[in-house]
Tab-separated table of C-alpha atoms in Angstrom:
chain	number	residue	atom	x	y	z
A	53	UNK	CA	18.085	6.278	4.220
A	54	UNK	CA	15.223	6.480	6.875
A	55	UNK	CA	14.349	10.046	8.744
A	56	UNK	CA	11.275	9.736	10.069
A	57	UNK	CA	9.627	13.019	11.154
A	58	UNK	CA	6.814	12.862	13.881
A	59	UNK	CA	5.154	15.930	14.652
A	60	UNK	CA	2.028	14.226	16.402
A	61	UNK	CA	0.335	11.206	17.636
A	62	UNK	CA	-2.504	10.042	15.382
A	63	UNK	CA	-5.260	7.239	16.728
A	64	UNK	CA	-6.958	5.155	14.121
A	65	UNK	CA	-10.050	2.976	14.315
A	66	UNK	CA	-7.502	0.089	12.728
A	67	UNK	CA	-6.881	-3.488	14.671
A	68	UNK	CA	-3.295	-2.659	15.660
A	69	UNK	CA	-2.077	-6.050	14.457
A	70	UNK	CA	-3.578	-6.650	10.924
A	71	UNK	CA	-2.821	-2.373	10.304
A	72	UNK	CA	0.815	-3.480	10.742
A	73	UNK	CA	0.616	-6.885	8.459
A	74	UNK	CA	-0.895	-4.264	5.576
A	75	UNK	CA	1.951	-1.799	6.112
A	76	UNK	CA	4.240	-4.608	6.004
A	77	UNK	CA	3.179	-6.011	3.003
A	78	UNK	CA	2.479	-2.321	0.751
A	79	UNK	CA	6.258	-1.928	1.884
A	80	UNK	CA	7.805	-5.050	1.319
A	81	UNK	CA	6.100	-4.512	-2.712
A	82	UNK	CA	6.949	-1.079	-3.158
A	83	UNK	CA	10.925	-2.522	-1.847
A	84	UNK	CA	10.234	-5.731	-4.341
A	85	UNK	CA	9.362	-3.895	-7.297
A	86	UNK	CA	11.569	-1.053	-7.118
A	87	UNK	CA	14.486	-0.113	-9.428
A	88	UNK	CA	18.388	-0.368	-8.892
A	89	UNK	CA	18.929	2.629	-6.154
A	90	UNK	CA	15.567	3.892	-5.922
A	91	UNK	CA	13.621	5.225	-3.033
A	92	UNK	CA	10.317	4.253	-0.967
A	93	UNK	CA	8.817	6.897	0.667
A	94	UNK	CA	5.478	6.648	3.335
A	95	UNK	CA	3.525	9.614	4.099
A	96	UNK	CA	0.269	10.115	6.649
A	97	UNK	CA	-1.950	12.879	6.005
A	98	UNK	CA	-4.901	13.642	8.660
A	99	UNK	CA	-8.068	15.575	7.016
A	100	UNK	CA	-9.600	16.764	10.746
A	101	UNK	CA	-12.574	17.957	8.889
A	102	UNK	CA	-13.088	14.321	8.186
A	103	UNK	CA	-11.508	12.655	10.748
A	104	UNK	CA	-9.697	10.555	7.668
A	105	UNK	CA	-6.264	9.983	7.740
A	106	UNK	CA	-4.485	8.423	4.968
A	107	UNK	CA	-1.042	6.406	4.857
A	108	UNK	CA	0.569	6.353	1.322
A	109	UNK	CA	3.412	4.030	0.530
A	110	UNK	CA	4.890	5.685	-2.482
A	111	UNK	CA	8.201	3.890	-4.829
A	112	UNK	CA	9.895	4.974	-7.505
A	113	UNK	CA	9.698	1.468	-9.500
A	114	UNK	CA	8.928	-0.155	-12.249
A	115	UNK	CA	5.187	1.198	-12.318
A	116	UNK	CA	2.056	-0.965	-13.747
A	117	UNK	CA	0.203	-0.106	-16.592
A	118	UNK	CA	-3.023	1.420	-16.717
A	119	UNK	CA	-4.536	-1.452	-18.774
A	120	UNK	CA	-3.375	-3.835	-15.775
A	121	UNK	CA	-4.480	-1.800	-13.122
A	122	UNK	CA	-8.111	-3.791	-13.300
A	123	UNK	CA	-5.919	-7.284	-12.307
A	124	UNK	CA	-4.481	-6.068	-9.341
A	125	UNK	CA	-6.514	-7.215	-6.392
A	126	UNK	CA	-7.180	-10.316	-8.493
A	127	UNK	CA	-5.704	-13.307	-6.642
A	128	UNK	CA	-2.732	-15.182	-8.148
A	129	UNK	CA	-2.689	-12.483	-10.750
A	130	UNK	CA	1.162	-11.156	-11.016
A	131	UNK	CA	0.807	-8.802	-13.631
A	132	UNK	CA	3.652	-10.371	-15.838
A	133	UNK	CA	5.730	-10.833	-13.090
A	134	UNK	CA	5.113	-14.973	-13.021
A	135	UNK	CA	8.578	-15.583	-14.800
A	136	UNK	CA	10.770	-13.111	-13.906
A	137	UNK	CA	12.632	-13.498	-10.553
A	138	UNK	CA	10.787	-11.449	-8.098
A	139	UNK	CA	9.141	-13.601	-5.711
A	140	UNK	CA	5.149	-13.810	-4.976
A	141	UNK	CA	2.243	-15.653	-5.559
A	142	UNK	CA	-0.012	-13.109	-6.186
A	143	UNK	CA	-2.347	-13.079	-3.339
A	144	UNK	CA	-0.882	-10.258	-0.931
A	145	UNK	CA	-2.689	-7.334	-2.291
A	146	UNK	CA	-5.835	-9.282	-2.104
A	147	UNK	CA	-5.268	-9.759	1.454
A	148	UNK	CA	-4.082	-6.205	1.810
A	149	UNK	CA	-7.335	-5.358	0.343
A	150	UNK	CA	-9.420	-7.356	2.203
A	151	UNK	CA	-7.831	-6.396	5.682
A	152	UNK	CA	-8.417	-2.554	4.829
A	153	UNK	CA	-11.810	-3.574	3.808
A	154	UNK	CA	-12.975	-5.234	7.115
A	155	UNK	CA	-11.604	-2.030	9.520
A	156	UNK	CA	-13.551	0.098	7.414
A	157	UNK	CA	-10.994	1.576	5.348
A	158	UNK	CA	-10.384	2.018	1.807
A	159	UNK	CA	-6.963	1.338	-0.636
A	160	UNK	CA	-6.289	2.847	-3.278
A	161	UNK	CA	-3.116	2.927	-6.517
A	162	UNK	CA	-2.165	5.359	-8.386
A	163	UNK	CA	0.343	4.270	-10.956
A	164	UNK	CA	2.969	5.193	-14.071
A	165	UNK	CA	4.518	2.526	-15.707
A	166	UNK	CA	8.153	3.193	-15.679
A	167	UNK	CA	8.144	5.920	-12.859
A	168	UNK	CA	6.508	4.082	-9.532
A	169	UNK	CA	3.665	3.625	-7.696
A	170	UNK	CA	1.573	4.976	-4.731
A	171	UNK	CA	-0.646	2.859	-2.522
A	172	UNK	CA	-2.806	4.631	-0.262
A	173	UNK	CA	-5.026	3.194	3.085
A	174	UNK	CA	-7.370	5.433	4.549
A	175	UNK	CA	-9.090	5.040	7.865
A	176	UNK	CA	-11.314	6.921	10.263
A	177	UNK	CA	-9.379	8.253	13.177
A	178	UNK	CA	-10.200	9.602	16.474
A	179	UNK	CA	-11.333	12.848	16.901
């Protein structure tokens, strides 16, 4: 079910291209490692006193442990994951991460195990 609400335009210091392969690929994960019938959901926020804004991708999944939290931008690391039959090698969020990291931004996960995740991308936008 996609309903997209705009109320405004927001401009981001972001290459246009590599913005849209980390989008793509915090998607495609929180679609991958979802449960049966559950939901992905992406929300921008804008802080103008900042000039921040922030994209979160947020599922209702399978969640990763705290303790495993430490592994995640760690290449080929799949968190348990390497047998089951979910595909991946383990080095998209380390490209995720490094593409946020070289237009200035910052990522970020917040995660329960068992209820989902949210990733969140932050970049400077214009005034």
């Amino acid at each position: 079910n996609i309903a997209p609400t705009i109320t405004k335009q927001i401009y981001l210091f972001a290459d246009k291209l590599r913005l849209k392969q980390v989008l793509l690929n915090l998607t495609s994960n929180a679609i991958k490692y979802n449960k049966p019938n559950g939901s992905v959901t992406i929300n921008i926020a804008q802080d103008d006193s900042s000039n921040q804004t922030s994209i979160e991708i947020v599922d209702s999944g399978v969640g990763i442990a705290q303790e495993k939290l430490n592994k995640l931008f760690i290449a080929f690391e799949r968190l348990g994951f390497e047998k089951s039959n979910i595909e991946g090698t383990g080095v998209g969020l380390v490209l995720t991460k490094k593409l946020v990291e070289l237009m200035n931004g910052k990522i970020s996960v917040n995660s329960i195990e068992g209820e989902g995740s949210t990733f969140s991308v932050t970049f400077s936008s214009v005034p």
